[in-house]
PDB file of C-alpha atoms in Angstrom:
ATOM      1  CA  UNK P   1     164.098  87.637  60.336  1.00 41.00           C
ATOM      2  CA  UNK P   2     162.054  89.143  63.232  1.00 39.00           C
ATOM      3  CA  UNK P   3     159.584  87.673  65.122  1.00 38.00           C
ATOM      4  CA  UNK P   4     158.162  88.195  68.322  1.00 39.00           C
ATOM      5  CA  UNK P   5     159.585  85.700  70.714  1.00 34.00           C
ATOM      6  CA  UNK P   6     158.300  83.487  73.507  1.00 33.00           C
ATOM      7  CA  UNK P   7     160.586  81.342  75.439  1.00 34.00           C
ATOM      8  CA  UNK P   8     159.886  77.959  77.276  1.00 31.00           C
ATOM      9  CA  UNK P   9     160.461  77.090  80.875  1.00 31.00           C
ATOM     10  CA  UNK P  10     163.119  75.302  82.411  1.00 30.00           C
ATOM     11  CA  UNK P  11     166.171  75.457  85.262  1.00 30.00           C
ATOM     12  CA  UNK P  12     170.148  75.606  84.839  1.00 29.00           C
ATOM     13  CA  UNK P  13     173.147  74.829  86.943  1.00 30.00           C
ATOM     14  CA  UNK P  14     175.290  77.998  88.048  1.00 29.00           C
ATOM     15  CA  UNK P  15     179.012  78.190  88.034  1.00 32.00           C
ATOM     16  CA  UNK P  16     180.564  80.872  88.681  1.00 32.00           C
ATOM     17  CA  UNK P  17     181.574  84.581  90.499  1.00 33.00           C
ATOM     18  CA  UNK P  18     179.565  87.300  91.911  1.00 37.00           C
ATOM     19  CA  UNK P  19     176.548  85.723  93.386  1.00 39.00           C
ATOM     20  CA  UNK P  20     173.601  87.787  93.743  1.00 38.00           C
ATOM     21  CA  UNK P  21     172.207  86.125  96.974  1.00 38.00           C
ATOM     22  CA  UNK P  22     171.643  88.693 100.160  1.00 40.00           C
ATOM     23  CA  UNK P  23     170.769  86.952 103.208  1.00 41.00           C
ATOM     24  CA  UNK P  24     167.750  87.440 104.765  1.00 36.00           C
ATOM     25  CA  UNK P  25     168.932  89.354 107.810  1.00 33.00           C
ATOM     26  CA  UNK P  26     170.685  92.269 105.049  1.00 38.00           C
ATOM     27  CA  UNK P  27     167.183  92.529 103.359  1.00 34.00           C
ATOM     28  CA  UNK P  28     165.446  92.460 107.089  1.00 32.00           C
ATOM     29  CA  UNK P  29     167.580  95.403 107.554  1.00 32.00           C
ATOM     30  CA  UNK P  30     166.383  97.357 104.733  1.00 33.00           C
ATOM     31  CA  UNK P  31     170.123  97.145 103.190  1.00 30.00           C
ATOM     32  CA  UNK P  32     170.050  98.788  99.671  1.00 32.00           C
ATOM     33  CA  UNK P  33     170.200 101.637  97.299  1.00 32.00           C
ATOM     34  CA  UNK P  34     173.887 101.996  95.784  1.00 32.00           C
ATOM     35  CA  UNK P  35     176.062  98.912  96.234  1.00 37.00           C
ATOM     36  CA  UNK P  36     178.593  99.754  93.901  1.00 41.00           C
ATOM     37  CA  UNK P  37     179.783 102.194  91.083  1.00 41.00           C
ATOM     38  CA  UNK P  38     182.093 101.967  88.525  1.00 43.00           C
ATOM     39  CA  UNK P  39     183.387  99.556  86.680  1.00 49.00           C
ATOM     40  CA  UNK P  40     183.018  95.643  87.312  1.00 51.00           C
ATOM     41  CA  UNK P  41     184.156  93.101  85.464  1.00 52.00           C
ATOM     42  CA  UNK P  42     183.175  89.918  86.845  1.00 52.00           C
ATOM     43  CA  UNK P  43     181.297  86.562  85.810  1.00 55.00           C
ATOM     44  CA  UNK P  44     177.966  86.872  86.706  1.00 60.00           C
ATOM     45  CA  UNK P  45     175.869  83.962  89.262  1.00 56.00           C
ATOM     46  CA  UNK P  46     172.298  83.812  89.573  1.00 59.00           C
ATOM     47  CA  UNK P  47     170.301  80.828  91.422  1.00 54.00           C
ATOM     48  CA  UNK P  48     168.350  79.059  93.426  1.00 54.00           C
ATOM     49  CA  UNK P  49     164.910  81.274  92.719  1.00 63.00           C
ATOM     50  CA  UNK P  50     163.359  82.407  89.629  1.00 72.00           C
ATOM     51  CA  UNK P  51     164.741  86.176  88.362  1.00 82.00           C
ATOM     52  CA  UNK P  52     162.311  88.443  86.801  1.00 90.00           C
ATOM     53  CA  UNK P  53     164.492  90.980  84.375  1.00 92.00           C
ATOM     54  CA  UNK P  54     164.089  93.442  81.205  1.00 94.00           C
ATOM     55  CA  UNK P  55     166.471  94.929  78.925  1.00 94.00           C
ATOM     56  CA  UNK P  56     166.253  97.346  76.378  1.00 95.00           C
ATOM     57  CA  UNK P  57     168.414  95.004  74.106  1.00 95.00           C
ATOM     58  CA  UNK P  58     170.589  91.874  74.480  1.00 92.00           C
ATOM     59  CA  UNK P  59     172.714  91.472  71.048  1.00 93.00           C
ATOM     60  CA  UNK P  60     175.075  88.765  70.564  1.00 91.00           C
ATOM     61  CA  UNK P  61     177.559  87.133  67.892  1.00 92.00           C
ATOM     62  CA  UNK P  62     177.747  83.706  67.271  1.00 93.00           C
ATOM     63  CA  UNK P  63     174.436  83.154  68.880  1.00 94.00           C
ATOM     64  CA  UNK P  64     172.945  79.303  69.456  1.00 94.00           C
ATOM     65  CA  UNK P  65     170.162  78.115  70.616  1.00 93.00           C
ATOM     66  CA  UNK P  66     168.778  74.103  71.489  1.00 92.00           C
ATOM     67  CA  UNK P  67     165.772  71.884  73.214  1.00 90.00           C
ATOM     68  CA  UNK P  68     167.888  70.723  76.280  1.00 88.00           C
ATOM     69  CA  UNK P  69     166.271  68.182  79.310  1.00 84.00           C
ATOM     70  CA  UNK P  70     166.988  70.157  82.723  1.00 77.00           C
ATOM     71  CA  UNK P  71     166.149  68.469  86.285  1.00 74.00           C
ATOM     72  CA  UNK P  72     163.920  70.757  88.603  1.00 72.00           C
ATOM     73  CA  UNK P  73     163.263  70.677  92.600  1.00 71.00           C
ATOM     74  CA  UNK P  74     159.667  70.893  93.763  1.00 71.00           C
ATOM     75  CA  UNK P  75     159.160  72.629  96.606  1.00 68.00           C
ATOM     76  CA  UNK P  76     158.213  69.554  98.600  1.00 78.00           C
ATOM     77  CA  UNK P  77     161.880  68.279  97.387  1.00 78.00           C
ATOM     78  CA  UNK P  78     160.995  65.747  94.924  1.00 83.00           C
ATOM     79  CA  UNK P  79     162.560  66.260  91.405  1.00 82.00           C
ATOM     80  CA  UNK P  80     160.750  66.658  87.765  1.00 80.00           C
ATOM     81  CA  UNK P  81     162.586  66.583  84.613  1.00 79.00           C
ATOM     82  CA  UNK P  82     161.486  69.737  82.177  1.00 74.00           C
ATOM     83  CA  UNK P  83     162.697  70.724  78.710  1.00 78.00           C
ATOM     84  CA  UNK P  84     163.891  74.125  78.248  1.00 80.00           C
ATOM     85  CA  UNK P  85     165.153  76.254  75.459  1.00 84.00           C
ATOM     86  CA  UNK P  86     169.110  77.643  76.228  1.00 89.00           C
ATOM     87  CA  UNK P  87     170.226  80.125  74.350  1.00 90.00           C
ATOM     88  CA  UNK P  88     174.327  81.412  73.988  1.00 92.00           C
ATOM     89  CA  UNK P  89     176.319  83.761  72.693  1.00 91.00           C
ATOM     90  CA  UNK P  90     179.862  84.220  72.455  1.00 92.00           C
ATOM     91  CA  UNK P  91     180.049  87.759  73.279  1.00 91.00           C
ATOM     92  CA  UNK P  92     177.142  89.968  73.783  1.00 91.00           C
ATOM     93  CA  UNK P  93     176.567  93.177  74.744  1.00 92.00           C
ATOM     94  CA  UNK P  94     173.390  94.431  76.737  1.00 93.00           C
ATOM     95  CA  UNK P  95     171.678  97.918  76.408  1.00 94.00           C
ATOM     96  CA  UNK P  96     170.653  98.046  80.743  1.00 93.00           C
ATOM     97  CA  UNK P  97     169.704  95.313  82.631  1.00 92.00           C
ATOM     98  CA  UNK P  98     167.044  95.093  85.569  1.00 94.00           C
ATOM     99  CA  UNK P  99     167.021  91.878  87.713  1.00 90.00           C
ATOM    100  CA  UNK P 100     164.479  91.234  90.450  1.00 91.00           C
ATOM    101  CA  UNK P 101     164.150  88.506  93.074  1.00 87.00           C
ATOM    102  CA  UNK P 102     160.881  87.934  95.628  1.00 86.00           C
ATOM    103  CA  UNK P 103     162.284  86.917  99.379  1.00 83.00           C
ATOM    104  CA  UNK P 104     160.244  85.986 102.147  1.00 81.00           C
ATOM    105  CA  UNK P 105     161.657  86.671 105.598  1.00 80.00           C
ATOM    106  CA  UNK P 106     159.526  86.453 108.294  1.00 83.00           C
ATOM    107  CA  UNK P 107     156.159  86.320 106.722  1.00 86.00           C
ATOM    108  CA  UNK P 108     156.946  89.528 105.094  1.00 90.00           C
ATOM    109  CA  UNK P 109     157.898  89.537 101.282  1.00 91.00           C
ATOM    110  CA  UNK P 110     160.928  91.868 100.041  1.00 90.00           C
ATOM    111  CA  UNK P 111     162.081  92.289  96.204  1.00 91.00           C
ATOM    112  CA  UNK P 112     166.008  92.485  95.933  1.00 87.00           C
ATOM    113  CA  UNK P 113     166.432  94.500  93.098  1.00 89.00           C
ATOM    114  CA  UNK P 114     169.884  95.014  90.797  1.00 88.00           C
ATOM    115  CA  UNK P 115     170.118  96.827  87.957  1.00 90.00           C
ATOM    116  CA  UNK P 116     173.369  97.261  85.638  1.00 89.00           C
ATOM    117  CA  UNK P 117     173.930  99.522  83.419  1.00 90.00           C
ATOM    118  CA  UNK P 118     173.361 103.259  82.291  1.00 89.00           C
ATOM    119  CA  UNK P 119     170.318 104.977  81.601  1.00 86.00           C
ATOM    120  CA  UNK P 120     171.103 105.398  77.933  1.00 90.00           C
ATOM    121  CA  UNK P 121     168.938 103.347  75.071  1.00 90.00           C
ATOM    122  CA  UNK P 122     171.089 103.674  72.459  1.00 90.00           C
ATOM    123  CA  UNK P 123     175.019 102.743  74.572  1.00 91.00           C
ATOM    124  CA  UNK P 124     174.978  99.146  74.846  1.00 91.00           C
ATOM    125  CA  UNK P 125     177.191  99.445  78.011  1.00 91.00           C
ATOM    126  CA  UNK P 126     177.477  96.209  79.096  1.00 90.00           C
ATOM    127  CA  UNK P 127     179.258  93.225  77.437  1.00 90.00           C
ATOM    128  CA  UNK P 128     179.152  89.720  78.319  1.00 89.00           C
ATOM    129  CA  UNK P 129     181.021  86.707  76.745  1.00 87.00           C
ATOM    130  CA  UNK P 130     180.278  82.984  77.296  1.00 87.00           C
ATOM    131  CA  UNK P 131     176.477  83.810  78.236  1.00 87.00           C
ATOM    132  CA  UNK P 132     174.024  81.034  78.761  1.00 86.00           C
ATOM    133  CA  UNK P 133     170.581  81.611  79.710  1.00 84.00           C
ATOM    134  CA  UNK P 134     168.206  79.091  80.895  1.00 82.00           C
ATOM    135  CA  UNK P 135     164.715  81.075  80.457  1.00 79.00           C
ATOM    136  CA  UNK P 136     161.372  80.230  81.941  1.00 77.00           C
ATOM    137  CA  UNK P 137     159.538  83.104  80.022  1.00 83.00           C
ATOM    138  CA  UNK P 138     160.520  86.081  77.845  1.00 86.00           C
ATOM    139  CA  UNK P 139     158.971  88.034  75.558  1.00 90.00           C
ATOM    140  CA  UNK P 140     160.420  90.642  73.110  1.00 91.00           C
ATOM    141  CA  UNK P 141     161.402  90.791  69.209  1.00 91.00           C
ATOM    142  CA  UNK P 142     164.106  88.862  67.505  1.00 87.00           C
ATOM    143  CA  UNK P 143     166.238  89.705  64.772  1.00 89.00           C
ATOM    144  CA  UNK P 144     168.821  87.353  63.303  1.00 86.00           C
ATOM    145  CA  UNK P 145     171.192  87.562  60.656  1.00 80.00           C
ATOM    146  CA  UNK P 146     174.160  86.072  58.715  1.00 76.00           C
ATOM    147  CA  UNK P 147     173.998  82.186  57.785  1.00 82.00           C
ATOM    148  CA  UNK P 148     170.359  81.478  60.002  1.00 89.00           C
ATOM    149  CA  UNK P 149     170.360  77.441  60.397  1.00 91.00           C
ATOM    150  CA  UNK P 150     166.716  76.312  61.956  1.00 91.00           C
ATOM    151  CA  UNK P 151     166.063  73.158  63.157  1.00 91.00           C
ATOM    152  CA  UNK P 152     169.757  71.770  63.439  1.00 93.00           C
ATOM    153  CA  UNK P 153     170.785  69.235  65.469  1.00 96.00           C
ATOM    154  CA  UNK P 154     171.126  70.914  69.289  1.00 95.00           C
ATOM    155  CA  UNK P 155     174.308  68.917  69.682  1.00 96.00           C
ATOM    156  CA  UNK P 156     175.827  70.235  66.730  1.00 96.00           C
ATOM    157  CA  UNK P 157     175.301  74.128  67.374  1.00 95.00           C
ATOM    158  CA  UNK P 158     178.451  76.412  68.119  1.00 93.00           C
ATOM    159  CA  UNK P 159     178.873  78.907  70.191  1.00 92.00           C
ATOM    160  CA  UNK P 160     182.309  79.619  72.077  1.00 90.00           C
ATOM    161  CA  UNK P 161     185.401  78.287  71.011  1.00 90.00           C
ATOM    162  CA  UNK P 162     188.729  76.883  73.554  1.00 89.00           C
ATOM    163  CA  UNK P 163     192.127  78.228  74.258  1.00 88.00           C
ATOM    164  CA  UNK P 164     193.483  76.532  70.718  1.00 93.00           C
ATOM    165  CA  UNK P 165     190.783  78.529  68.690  1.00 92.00           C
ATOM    166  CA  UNK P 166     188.322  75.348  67.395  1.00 95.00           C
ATOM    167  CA  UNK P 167     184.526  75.926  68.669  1.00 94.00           C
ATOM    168  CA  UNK P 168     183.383  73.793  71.647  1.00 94.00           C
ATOM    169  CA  UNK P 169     182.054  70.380  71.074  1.00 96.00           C
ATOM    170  CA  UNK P 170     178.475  70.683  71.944  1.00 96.00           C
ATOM    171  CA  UNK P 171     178.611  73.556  74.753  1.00 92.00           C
ATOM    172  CA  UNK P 172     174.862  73.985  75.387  1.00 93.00           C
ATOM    173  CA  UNK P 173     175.158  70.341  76.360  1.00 91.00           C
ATOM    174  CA  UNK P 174     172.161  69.371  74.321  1.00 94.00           C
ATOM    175  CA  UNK P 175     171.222  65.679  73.092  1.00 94.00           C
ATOM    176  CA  UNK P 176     171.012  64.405  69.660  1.00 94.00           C
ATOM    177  CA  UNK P 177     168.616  65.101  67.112  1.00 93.00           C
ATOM    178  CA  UNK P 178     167.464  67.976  69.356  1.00 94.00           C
ATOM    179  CA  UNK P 179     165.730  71.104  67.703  1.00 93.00           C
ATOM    180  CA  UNK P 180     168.460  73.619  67.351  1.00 95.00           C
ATOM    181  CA  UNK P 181     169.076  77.437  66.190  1.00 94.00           C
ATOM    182  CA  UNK P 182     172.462  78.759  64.519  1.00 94.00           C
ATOM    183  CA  UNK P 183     173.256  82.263  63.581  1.00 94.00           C
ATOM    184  CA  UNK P 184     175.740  84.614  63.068  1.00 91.00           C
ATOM    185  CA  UNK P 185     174.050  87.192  65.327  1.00 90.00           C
ATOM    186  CA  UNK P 186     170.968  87.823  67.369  1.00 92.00           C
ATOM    187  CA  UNK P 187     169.805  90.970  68.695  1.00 93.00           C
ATOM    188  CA  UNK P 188     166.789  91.089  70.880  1.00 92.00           C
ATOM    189  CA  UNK P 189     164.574  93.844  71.300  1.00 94.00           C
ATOM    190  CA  UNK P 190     162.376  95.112  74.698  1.00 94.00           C
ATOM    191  CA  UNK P 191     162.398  92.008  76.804  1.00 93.00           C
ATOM    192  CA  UNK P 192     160.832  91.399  79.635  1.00 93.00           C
ATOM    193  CA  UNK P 193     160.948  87.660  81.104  1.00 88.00           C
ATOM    194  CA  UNK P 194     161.757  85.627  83.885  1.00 83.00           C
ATOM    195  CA  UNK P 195     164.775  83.383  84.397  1.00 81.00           C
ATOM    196  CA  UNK P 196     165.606  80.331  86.738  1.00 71.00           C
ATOM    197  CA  UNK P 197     169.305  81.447  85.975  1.00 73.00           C
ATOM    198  CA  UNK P 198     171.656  82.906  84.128  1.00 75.00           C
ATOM    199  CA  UNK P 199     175.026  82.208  83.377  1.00 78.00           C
ATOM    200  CA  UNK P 200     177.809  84.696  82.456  1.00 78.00           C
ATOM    201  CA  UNK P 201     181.326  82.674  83.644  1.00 72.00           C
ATOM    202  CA  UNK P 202     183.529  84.838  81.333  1.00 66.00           C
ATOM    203  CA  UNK P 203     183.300  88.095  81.538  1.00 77.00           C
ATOM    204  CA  UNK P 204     180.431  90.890  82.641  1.00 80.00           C
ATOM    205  CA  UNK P 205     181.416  94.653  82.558  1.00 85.00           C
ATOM    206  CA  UNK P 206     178.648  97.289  83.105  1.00 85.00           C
ATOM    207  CA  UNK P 207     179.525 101.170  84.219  1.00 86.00           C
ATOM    208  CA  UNK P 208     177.670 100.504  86.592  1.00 85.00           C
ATOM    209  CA  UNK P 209     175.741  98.396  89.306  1.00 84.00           C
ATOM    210  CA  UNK P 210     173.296  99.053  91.993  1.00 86.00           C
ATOM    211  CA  UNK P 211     171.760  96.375  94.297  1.00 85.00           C
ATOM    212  CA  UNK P 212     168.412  97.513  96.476  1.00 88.00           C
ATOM    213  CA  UNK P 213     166.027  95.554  99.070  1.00 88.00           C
ATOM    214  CA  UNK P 214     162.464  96.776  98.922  1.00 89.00           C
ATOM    215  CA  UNK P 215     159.605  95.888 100.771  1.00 92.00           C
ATOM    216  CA  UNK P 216     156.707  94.248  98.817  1.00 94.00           C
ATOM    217  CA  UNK P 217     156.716  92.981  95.152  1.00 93.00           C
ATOM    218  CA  UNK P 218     158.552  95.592  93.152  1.00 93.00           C
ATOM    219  CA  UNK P 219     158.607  94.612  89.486  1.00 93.00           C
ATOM    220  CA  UNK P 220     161.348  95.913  87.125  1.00 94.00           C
ATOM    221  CA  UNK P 221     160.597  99.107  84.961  1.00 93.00           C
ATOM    222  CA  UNK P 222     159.315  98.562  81.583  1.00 92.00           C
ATOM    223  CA  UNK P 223     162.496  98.590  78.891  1.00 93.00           C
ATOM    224  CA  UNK P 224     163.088 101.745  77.140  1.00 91.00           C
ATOM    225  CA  UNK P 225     163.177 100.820  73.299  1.00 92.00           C
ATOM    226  CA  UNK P 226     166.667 101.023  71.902  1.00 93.00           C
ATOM    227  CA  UNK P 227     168.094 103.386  69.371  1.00 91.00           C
ATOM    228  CA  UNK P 228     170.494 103.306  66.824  1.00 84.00           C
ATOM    229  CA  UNK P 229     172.595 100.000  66.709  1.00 84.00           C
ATOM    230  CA  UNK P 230     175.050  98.178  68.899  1.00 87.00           C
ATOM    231  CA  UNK P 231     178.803  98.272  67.803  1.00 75.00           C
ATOM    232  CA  UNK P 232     181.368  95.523  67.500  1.00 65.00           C
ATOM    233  CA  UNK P 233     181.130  93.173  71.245  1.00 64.00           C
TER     234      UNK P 233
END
């Protein structure tokens, strides 16, 4: 089935690892261009403002989506309760990714930039497991495949499984009778979106990683369309 695909708004809780959050002296300074190269392997932590991002193609096995309730802070510090769609997959894999945060520092506005990844379409060079994403907006095309269960109970959809091998009781922490999505795999195509966070507390490993601080609003490039097909996460 492919469609194109619009998410819904919302906010998660972050857990875990590298967290992407320079402070606002390093961007002052103008810190940026290469951070690292090379390997990581790390979980990935991302929080506290909205992240714009594209990728050429996030594909995933044992993919699960469901309607969850998440708790937001207004600026003025009051709270609002908004419903948001939360997607996971067991173990993905991710052809480039470009993330991009707006930071005010002194009346002056600087986008911290990181992208992952290598500049091929068609390598799928980074893999994920255990990913959660809480999205305010996306768009791109879907593609699903295997057994594809709509409308399921959110509770009841299964994702990642525990150190004795049975799947997680409920792990996108959705309520009952919730509108859910089950499938084998998902692969999606040329997205561009914005996320309150995501959530990668496994594993992340990307060739790969570059961190920059530029003045002004600097948006991600448009994703390259991908070729050929992803192999086994």
């Amino acid at each position: 089935m492919t469609s194109d695909h619009r998410l819904v708004e919302g906010r998660t809780h972050w857990r875990r690892s590298l967290a992407v959050a320079v402070p606002a002296l390093a961007a002052a300074a103008g810190i940026g261009s290469a951070l690292a190269t090379g390997a990581l392997a790390v979980g990935l932590q991302i929080q506290d403002r909205p992240v714009d991002f594209t990728t050429s193609s996030l594909y995933g096995t044992q993919y699960g989506a469901a309607v969850v309730d998440q708790t937001v802070v207004r600026p003025d510090g009051s709270t609002a309760t908004v419903r948001v769609l939360r997607m996971g997959f067991a173990d993905g894999m991710l052809n480039g990714l470009c993330l991009s945060r707006r930071q005010q520092i002194g009346g002056a506005t600087y986008t911290l930039m990181l992208t992952l990844g290598d500049d091929n379409p068609g390598s799928w060079e980074i893999r994920t497991k255990n990913t959660v994403l809480d999205l305010r907006a996306a768009t791109g095309v879907l593609d699903m495949d295997g057994i594809v269960d709509l409308n399921v109970n959110g509770a009841d959809v299964k994702t990642v499984k525990d150190a004795t091998g049975a799947y997680v009781v409920n792990p996108l922490n959705s309520p009952q009778n919730r509108f859910g999505i089950q499938a084998r795999y998902a692969k999606f195509d040329s997205i561009v979106g914005t996320a309150q966070d995501f959530q990668i507390p496994g594993l992340l490993t990307t060739p790969r990683l570059k961190l920059a601080v530029r003045p002004g609003t600097v948006a991600c490039p448009a994703p390259a369309a991908p070729t050929g097909t992803p192999g086994t996460p």
